[in-house]
CSV table of C-alpha atoms in Angstrom, one decimal:
chain,number,residue,atom,x,y,z
A,1376,UNK,CA,51.5,-142.0,14.4
A,1377,UNK,CA,49.7,-144.8,16.3
A,1378,UNK,CA,48.2,-147.3,13.5
A,1379,UNK,CA,44.9,-147.3,15.4
A,1380,UNK,CA,44.6,-143.5,14.7
A,1381,UNK,CA,44.6,-144.2,11.0
A,1382,UNK,CA,41.8,-146.8,11.1
A,1383,UNK,CA,38.3,-145.6,10.1
A,1384,UNK,CA,35.6,-146.9,12.3
A,1385,UNK,CA,33.5,-149.6,10.8
A,1386,UNK,CA,30.3,-148.3,12.3
A,1387,UNK,CA,29.6,-146.1,9.3
A,1388,UNK,CA,30.4,-142.8,11.0
A,1389,UNK,CA,33.4,-142.0,8.9
A,1390,UNK,CA,35.5,-141.0,11.8
A,1391,UNK,CA,38.8,-142.5,13.1
A,1392,UNK,CA,38.1,-145.4,15.2
A,1393,UNK,CA,39.7,-143.9,18.3
A,1394,UNK,CA,37.7,-140.7,17.9
A,1395,UNK,CA,34.4,-142.7,17.6
A,1396,UNK,CA,35.2,-144.5,20.8
A,1397,UNK,CA,36.0,-141.3,22.6
A,1398,UNK,CA,32.7,-139.7,21.7
A,1399,UNK,CA,30.8,-142.8,22.9
A,1400,UNK,CA,32.4,-142.9,26.2
A,1401,UNK,CA,32.3,-139.1,27.0
A,1402,UNK,CA,34.9,-137.0,28.5
A,1403,UNK,CA,33.8,-135.6,31.9
A,1404,UNK,CA,35.3,-136.8,35.2
A,1405,UNK,CA,34.0,-135.9,38.7
A,1406,UNK,CA,36.2,-134.2,41.3
A,1407,UNK,CA,36.3,-135.3,44.9
A,1408,UNK,CA,33.6,-133.7,47.2
A,1409,UNK,CA,32.2,-133.9,50.7
A,1410,UNK,CA,28.5,-133.4,51.8
A,1411,UNK,CA,27.2,-132.7,55.3
A,1412,UNK,CA,23.7,-134.3,55.4
A,1413,UNK,CA,20.9,-134.0,57.9
A,1414,UNK,CA,20.6,-137.3,59.6
A,1415,UNK,CA,17.1,-136.9,61.0
A,1416,UNK,CA,15.7,-139.7,58.9
A,1417,UNK,CA,17.8,-142.7,60.0
A,1418,UNK,CA,19.0,-144.1,63.3
A,1419,UNK,CA,22.7,-144.6,63.8
A,1420,UNK,CA,22.3,-148.4,63.3
A,1421,UNK,CA,20.5,-147.9,60.0
A,1422,UNK,CA,23.1,-145.3,58.8
A,1423,UNK,CA,25.9,-147.7,59.8
A,1424,UNK,CA,24.2,-150.5,57.6
A,1425,UNK,CA,24.1,-148.1,54.7
A,1426,UNK,CA,27.7,-147.1,55.3
A,1427,UNK,CA,28.7,-150.8,55.3
A,1428,UNK,CA,26.9,-151.4,52.0
A,1429,UNK,CA,28.5,-148.3,50.5
A,1430,UNK,CA,32.0,-149.3,51.5
A,1431,UNK,CA,31.4,-152.8,50.1
A,1432,UNK,CA,30.1,-151.6,46.8
A,1433,UNK,CA,33.3,-150.4,45.2
A,1434,UNK,CA,31.6,-147.1,44.1
A,1435,UNK,CA,34.3,-145.0,45.7
A,1436,UNK,CA,32.0,-143.3,48.3
A,1437,UNK,CA,32.3,-143.2,52.1
A,1438,UNK,CA,29.4,-142.5,54.5
A,1439,UNK,CA,30.2,-141.5,58.1
A,1440,UNK,CA,27.2,-141.8,60.4
A,1441,UNK,CA,26.3,-139.0,62.8
A,1442,UNK,CA,23.4,-138.4,65.4
A,1443,UNK,CA,22.4,-135.1,63.7
A,1444,UNK,CA,24.7,-134.7,60.7
A,1445,UNK,CA,26.1,-137.5,58.5
A,1446,UNK,CA,29.0,-137.0,56.1
A,1447,UNK,CA,29.1,-138.4,52.6
A,1448,UNK,CA,32.3,-138.2,50.8
A,1449,UNK,CA,33.8,-139.1,47.4
A,1450,UNK,CA,37.5,-139.0,48.3
A,1451,UNK,CA,38.9,-139.6,44.8
A,1452,UNK,CA,38.2,-138.4,41.3
A,1453,UNK,CA,35.6,-140.4,39.4
A,1454,UNK,CA,37.3,-141.2,36.1
A,1455,UNK,CA,35.7,-140.2,32.8
A,1456,UNK,CA,35.7,-143.9,31.9
A,1457,UNK,CA,32.9,-144.6,34.3
A,1458,UNK,CA,29.9,-145.0,32.0
A,1459,UNK,CA,26.2,-144.5,32.1
A,1460,UNK,CA,25.8,-146.3,28.7
A,1461,UNK,CA,28.0,-148.5,26.8
A,1462,UNK,CA,27.9,-148.4,23.0
A,1463,UNK,CA,29.3,-151.6,21.8
A,1464,UNK,CA,30.9,-151.8,18.4
A,1465,UNK,CA,28.3,-152.7,15.9
A,1466,UNK,CA,27.9,-156.3,14.7
A,1467,UNK,CA,28.4,-156.9,11.0
A,1468,UNK,CA,28.0,-160.3,9.1
A,1469,UNK,CA,31.9,-160.9,9.7
A,1470,UNK,CA,31.7,-159.7,13.3
A,1471,UNK,CA,31.8,-161.5,16.6
A,1472,UNK,CA,29.0,-163.2,18.6
A,1473,UNK,CA,27.3,-160.1,20.0
A,1474,UNK,CA,25.6,-161.7,22.9
A,1475,UNK,CA,28.9,-163.1,24.3
A,1476,UNK,CA,30.3,-159.6,24.5
A,1477,UNK,CA,27.6,-158.5,26.9
A,1478,UNK,CA,28.6,-158.8,30.5
A,1479,UNK,CA,26.4,-160.7,33.0
A,1480,UNK,CA,25.8,-157.5,34.9
A,1481,UNK,CA,23.9,-156.1,31.9
A,1482,UNK,CA,21.2,-158.7,32.2
A,1483,UNK,CA,19.2,-157.0,34.9
A,1484,UNK,CA,15.7,-155.6,35.0
A,1485,UNK,CA,13.7,-153.8,37.7
A,1486,UNK,CA,10.6,-155.7,36.9
A,1487,UNK,CA,9.5,-159.2,38.0
A,1488,UNK,CA,10.5,-161.5,35.3
A,1489,UNK,CA,9.0,-164.8,34.1
A,1490,UNK,CA,10.1,-167.8,32.2
A,1491,UNK,CA,8.8,-167.6,28.6
A,1492,UNK,CA,9.5,-169.8,25.6
A,1493,UNK,CA,11.7,-168.7,22.8
A,1494,UNK,CA,9.6,-167.5,20.0
A,1495,UNK,CA,10.3,-168.7,16.4
A,1496,UNK,CA,11.4,-165.9,14.0
A,1497,UNK,CA,12.1,-167.9,10.9
A,1498,UNK,CA,8.6,-166.8,9.3
A,1499,UNK,CA,9.7,-163.1,9.7
A,1500,UNK,CA,10.9,-161.7,6.5
A,1501,UNK,CA,11.7,-158.2,5.1
A,1502,UNK,CA,8.6,-158.6,2.8
A,1503,UNK,CA,6.7,-157.3,5.8
A,1504,UNK,CA,9.1,-155.1,7.7
A,1505,UNK,CA,6.6,-154.0,10.4
A,1506,UNK,CA,5.8,-157.7,11.3
A,1507,UNK,CA,9.6,-158.3,11.3
A,1508,UNK,CA,10.1,-155.4,13.8
A,1509,UNK,CA,7.0,-156.6,15.9
A,1510,UNK,CA,8.4,-160.0,16.0
A,1511,UNK,CA,11.7,-158.9,17.2
A,1512,UNK,CA,10.1,-156.8,19.9
A,1513,UNK,CA,8.3,-159.9,21.3
A,1514,UNK,CA,11.3,-162.1,21.0
A,1515,UNK,CA,13.6,-159.7,22.9
A,1516,UNK,CA,11.2,-159.1,25.9
A,1517,UNK,CA,13.3,-159.6,29.1
A,1518,UNK,CA,12.9,-162.9,30.7
A,1519,UNK,CA,14.6,-164.5,33.7
A,1520,UNK,CA,17.2,-166.9,32.3
A,1521,UNK,CA,20.2,-165.0,31.1
A,1522,UNK,CA,21.2,-167.9,28.8
A,1523,UNK,CA,17.9,-167.7,27.0
A,1524,UNK,CA,18.3,-163.9,26.6
A,1525,UNK,CA,21.7,-164.4,25.0
A,1526,UNK,CA,20.2,-167.1,22.7
A,1527,UNK,CA,17.3,-164.7,21.7
A,1528,UNK,CA,19.7,-161.9,20.9
A,1529,UNK,CA,21.9,-164.3,18.8
A,1530,UNK,CA,18.7,-165.6,17.0
A,1531,UNK,CA,17.4,-162.1,16.3
A,1532,UNK,CA,20.6,-160.7,15.1
A,1533,UNK,CA,21.4,-163.7,12.8
A,1534,UNK,CA,17.9,-163.5,11.3
A,1535,UNK,CA,18.2,-159.7,10.9
A,1536,UNK,CA,21.5,-160.0,9.0
A,1537,UNK,CA,20.2,-162.8,6.8
A,1538,UNK,CA,17.3,-160.6,5.7
A,1539,UNK,CA,19.4,-157.4,5.6
A,1540,UNK,CA,23.0,-158.2,4.8
A,1541,UNK,CA,24.0,-154.6,4.6
A,1542,UNK,CA,22.7,-154.0,8.1
A,1543,UNK,CA,24.5,-153.2,11.3
A,1544,UNK,CA,23.5,-153.8,14.9
A,1545,UNK,CA,24.4,-151.7,18.0
A,1546,UNK,CA,23.6,-152.6,21.6
A,1547,UNK,CA,23.3,-149.8,24.1
A,1548,UNK,CA,23.7,-151.1,27.7
A,1549,UNK,CA,22.5,-149.1,30.7
A,1550,UNK,CA,25.3,-149.6,33.2
A,1551,UNK,CA,23.8,-150.8,36.4
A,1552,UNK,CA,26.7,-149.5,38.5
A,1553,UNK,CA,25.9,-145.9,37.5
A,1554,UNK,CA,22.1,-146.5,38.1
A,1555,UNK,CA,23.3,-147.8,41.5
A,1556,UNK,CA,25.1,-144.5,42.1
A,1557,UNK,CA,21.9,-142.6,41.3
A,1558,UNK,CA,19.9,-144.8,43.5
A,1559,UNK,CA,22.3,-144.2,46.3
A,1560,UNK,CA,22.0,-140.4,45.9
A,1561,UNK,CA,18.3,-140.9,45.9
A,1562,UNK,CA,18.5,-142.9,49.2
A,1563,UNK,CA,20.6,-140.1,50.8
A,1564,UNK,CA,18.0,-137.5,49.7
A,1565,UNK,CA,15.2,-139.7,51.1
A,1566,UNK,CA,16.7,-140.0,54.6
A,1567,UNK,CA,17.9,-136.4,54.6
A,1568,UNK,CA,14.5,-135.0,53.7
A,1569,UNK,CA,12.1,-137.2,55.7
A,1570,UNK,CA,11.5,-138.2,59.3
A,1571,UNK,CA,12.7,-141.7,60.4
A,1572,UNK,CA,9.2,-143.4,60.5
A,1573,UNK,CA,8.6,-142.4,56.8
A,1574,UNK,CA,12.0,-143.6,55.7
A,1575,UNK,CA,11.6,-146.9,57.6
A,1576,UNK,CA,8.2,-147.4,56.0
A,1577,UNK,CA,9.5,-146.8,52.5
A,1578,UNK,CA,12.5,-149.1,53.0
A,1579,UNK,CA,10.2,-152.1,53.7
A,1580,UNK,CA,9.0,-152.0,50.1
A,1581,UNK,CA,10.4,-154.8,47.8
A,1582,UNK,CA,13.2,-153.4,45.7
A,1583,UNK,CA,11.5,-154.8,42.6
A,1584,UNK,CA,8.7,-152.4,43.2
A,1585,UNK,CA,10.8,-149.3,43.2
A,1586,UNK,CA,9.3,-146.8,40.7
A,1587,UNK,CA,12.6,-144.8,40.9
A,1588,UNK,CA,14.8,-147.6,39.7
A,1589,UNK,CA,12.3,-148.5,36.9
A,1590,UNK,CA,12.1,-145.0,35.8
A,1591,UNK,CA,15.8,-144.5,35.8
A,1592,UNK,CA,16.3,-147.7,33.7
A,1593,UNK,CA,13.6,-146.8,31.2
A,1594,UNK,CA,14.3,-143.1,30.9
A,1595,UNK,CA,17.9,-143.7,30.0
A,1596,UNK,CA,16.8,-145.0,26.7
A,1597,UNK,CA,14.7,-142.0,25.7
A,1598,UNK,CA,17.4,-139.7,24.3
A,1599,UNK,CA,18.4,-142.5,21.9
A,1600,UNK,CA,14.9,-143.3,21.2
A,1601,UNK,CA,14.2,-139.7,20.3
A,1602,UNK,CA,17.1,-139.5,17.8
A,1603,UNK,CA,15.7,-142.5,15.9
A,1604,UNK,CA,12.3,-140.9,15.1
A,1605,UNK,CA,13.2,-139.7,11.7
A,1606,UNK,CA,11.1,-140.0,8.6
A,1607,UNK,CA,14.2,-141.1,6.7
A,1608,UNK,CA,14.8,-144.1,8.9
A,1609,UNK,CA,18.3,-145.6,8.9
A,1610,UNK,CA,17.4,-148.0,11.8
A,1611,UNK,CA,15.0,-148.9,14.4
A,1612,UNK,CA,15.2,-149.4,18.1
A,1613,UNK,CA,13.6,-152.0,20.4
A,1614,UNK,CA,13.6,-150.6,24.0
A,1615,UNK,CA,14.3,-153.5,26.3
A,1616,UNK,CA,14.8,-151.6,29.5
A,1617,UNK,CA,18.2,-153.1,30.3
A,1618,UNK,CA,19.2,-153.1,26.6
A,1619,UNK,CA,18.3,-151.0,23.7
A,1620,UNK,CA,19.2,-152.8,20.4
A,1621,UNK,CA,19.6,-150.6,17.4
A,1622,UNK,CA,19.4,-152.4,14.0
A,1623,UNK,CA,20.8,-150.0,11.3
A,1624,UNK,CA,19.8,-150.9,7.8
A,1625,UNK,CA,22.1,-148.6,5.9
A,1626,UNK,CA,21.5,-146.1,3.1
A,1627,UNK,CA,19.8,-148.4,0.6
A,1628,UNK,CA,17.0,-149.7,2.8
A,1629,UNK,CA,14.2,-147.8,4.5
A,1630,UNK,CA,11.3,-148.8,6.7
A,1631,UNK,CA,7.7,-147.7,6.3
A,1632,UNK,CA,6.8,-144.3,7.6
A,1633,UNK,CA,4.3,-145.4,10.1
A,1634,UNK,CA,4.3,-147.3,13.3
A,1635,UNK,CA,1.8,-150.0,14.4
A,1636,UNK,CA,2.0,-149.1,18.1
A,1637,UNK,CA,4.4,-151.8,19.1
A,1638,UNK,CA,7.1,-151.4,21.7
A,1639,UNK,CA,9.5,-150.6,18.7
A,1640,UNK,CA,10.3,-147.0,17.9
A,1641,UNK,CA,11.0,-146.8,14.3
A,1642,UNK,CA,10.1,-143.9,11.9
A,1643,UNK,CA,9.0,-140.5,12.6
A,1644,UNK,CA,5.4,-140.9,14.1
A,1645,UNK,CA,4.2,-137.3,13.8
A,1646,UNK,CA,1.5,-136.0,11.5
A,1647,UNK,CA,1.9,-135.8,7.8
A,1648,UNK,CA,1.5,-131.9,7.7
A,1649,UNK,CA,4.7,-131.5,9.9
A,1650,UNK,CA,7.6,-130.7,7.5
A,1651,UNK,CA,10.5,-130.7,9.9
A,1652,UNK,CA,13.1,-133.5,9.5
A,1653,UNK,CA,16.7,-133.5,10.5
A,1654,UNK,CA,17.6,-135.0,7.1
A,1655,UNK,CA,20.4,-137.2,8.4
A,1656,UNK,CA,22.6,-139.1,6.1
A,1657,UNK,CA,23.6,-142.6,7.4
A,1658,UNK,CA,27.1,-141.1,8.5
A,1659,UNK,CA,25.5,-138.1,10.4
A,1660,UNK,CA,23.0,-140.6,11.9
A,1661,UNK,CA,25.7,-142.7,13.3
A,1662,UNK,CA,27.6,-139.5,14.5
A,1663,UNK,CA,24.5,-138.3,16.3
A,1664,UNK,CA,23.9,-141.7,17.9
A,1665,UNK,CA,27.5,-142.0,19.0
A,1666,UNK,CA,27.7,-138.5,20.3
A,1667,UNK,CA,24.4,-138.7,22.2
A,1668,UNK,CA,25.6,-141.7,24.1
A,1669,UNK,CA,28.8,-139.9,25.2
A,1670,UNK,CA,27.0,-136.7,25.9
A,1671,UNK,CA,24.5,-138.6,28.1
A,1672,UNK,CA,27.4,-140.2,30.0
A,1673,UNK,CA,28.8,-136.7,30.6
A,1674,UNK,CA,25.5,-135.2,31.6
A,1675,UNK,CA,25.0,-137.9,34.3
A,1676,UNK,CA,28.5,-137.4,35.5
A,1677,UNK,CA,27.7,-133.7,35.7
A,1678,UNK,CA,24.7,-134.4,37.7
A,1679,UNK,CA,26.6,-136.5,40.1
A,1680,UNK,CA,29.4,-134.0,40.6
A,1681,UNK,CA,28.8,-133.3,44.2
A,1682,UNK,CA,31.2,-130.3,44.2
A,1683,UNK,CA,28.6,-128.2,42.4
A,1684,UNK,CA,26.1,-128.6,45.3
A,1685,UNK,CA,28.4,-129.1,48.2
A,1686,UNK,CA,27.9,-125.5,49.4
A,1687,UNK,CA,24.2,-125.8,49.4
A,1688,UNK,CA,22.5,-126.1,52.7
A,1689,UNK,CA,21.0,-129.4,51.8
A,1690,UNK,CA,23.1,-130.8,48.8
A,1691,UNK,CA,21.1,-134.0,48.2
A,1692,UNK,CA,17.8,-131.9,47.9
A,1693,UNK,CA,19.7,-129.7,45.3
A,1694,UNK,CA,20.8,-132.9,43.6
A,1695,UNK,CA,17.4,-134.3,43.6
A,1696,UNK,CA,16.1,-131.1,42.1
A,1697,UNK,CA,18.6,-131.3,39.3
A,1698,UNK,CA,18.0,-134.9,38.5
A,1699,UNK,CA,14.2,-134.6,38.4
A,1700,UNK,CA,14.4,-131.6,36.3
A,1701,UNK,CA,16.4,-133.5,33.8
A,1702,UNK,CA,14.0,-136.5,33.9
A,1703,UNK,CA,11.1,-134.1,33.2
A,1704,UNK,CA,12.9,-132.4,30.3
A,1705,UNK,CA,13.8,-135.7,28.8
A,1706,UNK,CA,10.3,-137.0,29.1
A,1707,UNK,CA,8.7,-133.9,27.7
A,1708,UNK,CA,10.9,-133.9,24.7
A,1709,UNK,CA,10.3,-137.5,24.2
A,1710,UNK,CA,6.5,-136.9,24.3
A,1711,UNK,CA,6.7,-133.9,21.9
A,1712,UNK,CA,8.6,-135.9,19.4
A,1713,UNK,CA,6.2,-138.9,19.5
A,1714,UNK,CA,2.9,-137.1,19.7
A,1715,UNK,CA,0.7,-137.3,16.6
A,1716,UNK,CA,-1.5,-134.3,17.8
A,1717,UNK,CA,-0.3,-130.8,16.9
A,1718,UNK,CA,-2.2,-129.3,19.9
A,1719,UNK,CA,-0.7,-131.8,22.4
A,1720,UNK,CA,2.8,-131.2,21.0
A,1721,UNK,CA,2.3,-127.4,21.5
A,1722,UNK,CA,1.0,-127.8,25.0
A,1723,UNK,CA,3.9,-129.9,26.0
A,1724,UNK,CA,6.3,-127.5,24.3
A,1725,UNK,CA,4.9,-124.6,26.3
A,1726,UNK,CA,5.2,-126.7,29.5
A,1727,UNK,CA,8.8,-127.5,28.7
A,1728,UNK,CA,9.6,-123.9,27.9
A,1729,UNK,CA,8.0,-122.8,31.2
A,1730,UNK,CA,9.9,-125.4,33.2
A,1731,UNK,CA,13.2,-124.3,31.6
A,1732,UNK,CA,12.4,-120.6,32.1
A,1733,UNK,CA,11.3,-121.3,35.8
A,1734,UNK,CA,14.6,-123.3,36.4
A,1735,UNK,CA,16.7,-120.5,35.2
A,1736,UNK,CA,14.6,-117.9,37.1
A,1737,UNK,CA,15.4,-119.8,40.4
A,1738,UNK,CA,19.1,-118.8,40.0
A,1739,UNK,CA,18.8,-115.2,41.1
A,1740,UNK,CA,17.7,-113.6,37.8
A,1741,UNK,CA,14.2,-113.1,36.2
A,1742,UNK,CA,13.8,-115.4,33.1
A,1743,UNK,CA,11.0,-115.7,30.7
A,1744,UNK,CA,9.9,-118.0,27.8
A,1745,UNK,CA,10.7,-115.3,25.5
A,1746,UNK,CA,14.3,-115.3,26.6
A,1747,UNK,CA,14.9,-118.8,25.5
A,1748,UNK,CA,17.2,-119.3,22.5
A,1749,UNK,CA,14.9,-119.0,19.5
A,1750,UNK,CA,16.4,-116.8,16.8
A,1751,UNK,CA,18.0,-118.5,13.7
A,1752,UNK,CA,21.1,-116.8,14.6
A,1753,UNK,CA,21.0,-117.5,18.2
A,1754,UNK,CA,24.6,-117.5,19.6
A,1755,UNK,CA,23.5,-119.5,22.5
A,1756,UNK,CA,22.6,-122.5,20.5
A,1757,UNK,CA,25.5,-122.1,18.3
A,1758,UNK,CA,27.8,-122.1,21.2
A,1759,UNK,CA,26.2,-125.2,22.6
A,1760,UNK,CA,26.5,-127.1,19.4
A,1761,UNK,CA,30.0,-126.1,18.5
A,1762,UNK,CA,31.5,-126.3,22.0
A,1763,UNK,CA,29.9,-129.7,23.0
A,1764,UNK,CA,32.8,-131.9,21.7
A,1765,UNK,CA,30.6,-132.8,18.7
A,1766,UNK,CA,32.0,-133.9,15.3
A,1767,UNK,CA,32.3,-130.8,13.2
A,1768,UNK,CA,30.3,-132.3,10.3
A,1769,UNK,CA,27.4,-133.1,12.8
A,1770,UNK,CA,27.5,-129.6,14.5
A,1771,UNK,CA,27.5,-127.8,11.2
A,1772,UNK,CA,24.5,-129.9,10.0
A,1773,UNK,CA,22.4,-129.4,13.2
A,1774,UNK,CA,23.2,-125.6,13.1
A,1775,UNK,CA,21.9,-125.4,9.5
A,1776,UNK,CA,18.8,-127.4,10.5
A,1777,UNK,CA,18.2,-125.1,13.5
A,1778,UNK,CA,18.3,-122.0,11.3
A,1779,UNK,CA,15.9,-123.7,8.7
A,1780,UNK,CA,13.5,-124.7,11.4
A,1781,UNK,CA,13.4,-121.3,13.3
A,1782,UNK,CA,13.2,-119.4,10.1
A,1783,UNK,CA,10.3,-121.4,8.8
A,1784,UNK,CA,8.6,-121.3,12.1
A,1785,UNK,CA,8.9,-117.6,12.4
A,1786,UNK,CA,7.5,-117.0,8.9
A,1787,UNK,CA,4.6,-119.2,9.5
A,1788,UNK,CA,3.6,-117.6,12.8
A,1789,UNK,CA,4.1,-114.0,11.6
A,1790,UNK,CA,2.2,-115.0,8.5
A,1791,UNK,CA,-0.9,-115.5,10.8
A,1792,UNK,CA,-0.7,-112.1,12.4
A,1793,UNK,CA,-4.0,-110.2,11.8
A,1794,UNK,CA,-4.0,-107.4,9.0
A,1795,UNK,CA,-4.1,-104.5,11.4
A,1796,UNK,CA,-0.7,-105.6,13.0
A,1797,UNK,CA,0.9,-107.5,10.1
A,1798,UNK,CA,4.2,-106.0,8.8
A,1799,UNK,CA,4.4,-105.3,5.0
A,1800,UNK,CA,7.3,-107.8,4.7
A,1801,UNK,CA,8.4,-110.9,6.7
A,1802,UNK,CA,11.6,-109.1,7.8
A,1803,UNK,CA,10.0,-105.8,9.1
A,1804,UNK,CA,9.0,-105.4,12.7
A,1805,UNK,CA,5.6,-106.0,14.3
A,1806,UNK,CA,4.1,-103.2,16.3
A,1807,UNK,CA,1.9,-104.1,19.3
A,1808,UNK,CA,0.8,-101.8,22.1
A,1809,UNK,CA,3.8,-99.6,21.8
A,1810,UNK,CA,6.3,-102.4,21.4
A,1811,UNK,CA,8.3,-102.7,18.2
A,1812,UNK,CA,9.2,-106.3,17.8
A,1813,UNK,CA,11.4,-108.2,15.3
A,1814,UNK,CA,9.6,-111.2,13.8
A,1815,UNK,CA,11.6,-113.6,16.1
A,1816,UNK,CA,10.8,-111.5,19.2
A,1817,UNK,CA,7.2,-111.4,18.2
A,1818,UNK,CA,7.0,-115.1,18.2
A,1819,UNK,CA,8.6,-115.5,21.6
A,1820,UNK,CA,6.3,-112.9,23.2
A,1821,UNK,CA,3.4,-114.6,21.6
A,1822,UNK,CA,4.4,-117.9,23.1
A,1823,UNK,CA,4.9,-116.2,26.5
A,1824,UNK,CA,1.4,-114.8,26.3
A,1825,UNK,CA,0.0,-118.2,25.1
A,1826,UNK,CA,1.5,-119.9,28.1
A,1827,UNK,CA,0.1,-117.3,30.5
A,1828,UNK,CA,-3.3,-117.8,29.0
A,1829,UNK,CA,-3.4,-121.4,30.1
A,1830,UNK,CA,-3.5,-120.1,33.7
A,1831,UNK,CA,-5.5,-116.8,33.3
A,1832,UNK,CA,-4.1,-113.4,33.2
A,1833,UNK,CA,-3.6,-110.9,36.0
A,1834,UNK,CA,-2.5,-107.3,36.1
A,1835,UNK,CA,1.2,-108.1,36.0
A,1836,UNK,CA,1.1,-109.7,32.7
A,1837,UNK,CA,1.8,-106.9,30.2
A,1838,UNK,CA,2.0,-109.1,27.1
A,1839,UNK,CA,-1.7,-110.3,27.2
A,1840,UNK,CA,-2.8,-107.9,24.4
A,1841,UNK,CA,-0.4,-109.7,22.0
A,1842,UNK,CA,-2.8,-112.6,21.8
A,1843,UNK,CA,-5.4,-110.3,20.0
A,1844,UNK,CA,-3.0,-109.8,17.2
A,1845,UNK,CA,-2.9,-113.3,16.0
A,1846,UNK,CA,-5.3,-115.9,14.5
A,1847,UNK,CA,-4.0,-118.5,16.9
A,1848,UNK,CA,-3.0,-120.8,14.2
A,1849,UNK,CA,0.4,-122.2,15.2
A,1850,UNK,CA,3.1,-123.7,13.0
A,1851,UNK,CA,3.1,-127.5,13.4
A,1852,UNK,CA,6.8,-127.6,13.4
A,1853,UNK,CA,7.3,-125.2,16.2
A,1854,UNK,CA,7.4,-127.7,19.0
A,1855,UNK,CA,10.3,-129.5,17.4
A,1856,UNK,CA,12.5,-126.6,18.7
A,1857,UNK,CA,12.5,-128.7,21.9
A,1858,UNK,CA,14.8,-131.3,20.2
A,1859,UNK,CA,17.4,-128.6,19.9
A,1860,UNK,CA,17.0,-127.5,23.4
A,1861,UNK,CA,17.5,-131.0,24.6
A,1862,UNK,CA,20.6,-131.5,22.3
A,1863,UNK,CA,21.9,-128.2,23.8
A,1864,UNK,CA,21.5,-129.3,27.4
A,1865,UNK,CA,23.3,-132.6,26.5
A,1866,UNK,CA,26.0,-130.6,24.8
A,1867,UNK,CA,26.4,-128.0,27.6
A,1868,UNK,CA,24.5,-129.0,30.8
A,1869,UNK,CA,25.5,-125.7,32.5
A,1870,UNK,CA,23.1,-124.0,30.4
A,1871,UNK,CA,20.3,-125.3,32.5
A,1872,UNK,CA,22.0,-126.6,35.6
A,1873,UNK,CA,24.0,-123.6,36.8
């Protein structure tokens, strides 16, 4: 056996070192493909300029201009080693100089940067953790000089480890090469979907003002940010657009359970009446973080697999639809997990459910919110958790938490059914307008009706009477089901993108 296979990873996940690295990198490759694109949006000269830039970018693509149809090709397989995010090995007190392990390419930012002085963090101590976090956030704001950024990272990490000797630090780098791939796809969609005058006008905008590039850079941190919002915090994150630095405090130290509204995402920020918590031990927390990085890498490779959409009449249009759907899912889950208002979380949850149902309906079959995985025994969720190359201990834990959350939510919702319709026990069916519904099915029909009620009913909605069977009080924990949908999509992208 290779000696490296016997080494336990030092990040705290408890896995073999090689296995941990594999989870962080992901597994999916992208097969070769060819797209035929409408060329109405660009002249031959402009197409040739883009083709020259593509050939000189070492991305592995070829663009062949044409008067009416251009050809976009990936002639060779894109290896699974091509990353969307890098998760560097965590820094410990005996570790290496973290800032020197970060490549120059990582120090980029889509915003206009300024020259700011380096703050002094010596007065920040763990006696006031929130002040410490806020100080780190201000110190690590992106600025133009790369050497100063490296100096700031070293200063913050050194100070952190001095205050928390048991701590660990991870750096998540959004790889600009893959963001460049996404930007190229977006450019192809742009010139394929719009006329030449519109394309030429948009191409005149300064690249630093591109909302698309800024959104990609920032959104790529949201999955990791969402994972860190636990009441039992084992770490906190500073979202730095081109970096996300995760400072992990270990099992003996916790942060306060409230946030002061800084740029730092730390403990769970939901209301006190919410009871849902993933209850992650430090080892499970590390497994979830590592797996989510690799799963995000795989999901973006999945979205960039042009072979999935090559047969579509306008493949870049189909790709853009996929990508924007994922961005919206990502953002909605993020807002649900962050919102302190139960009503806002519920509204966002219903919007997310409607978007997922609409997306699946568009593939040739009718789909409804009530068809989404919801039951504690949902085979679909179980399949996604256990077939997503997830560590066994993590998938078992998440499956248990899914069952607990759905069981509690069903009991809470059914407990608010009006007496005329309420079953004699929580396990008996609910009878409404000739329908006999299990408690889980009642909740999903109720949510479908609730979503319809935000747009007004018409004669085609057969479930509108179900609203009159309930007090309207909704379990505060119900919207957190969205976190498991998000994990499920990361684990098995084909569930949504088919």
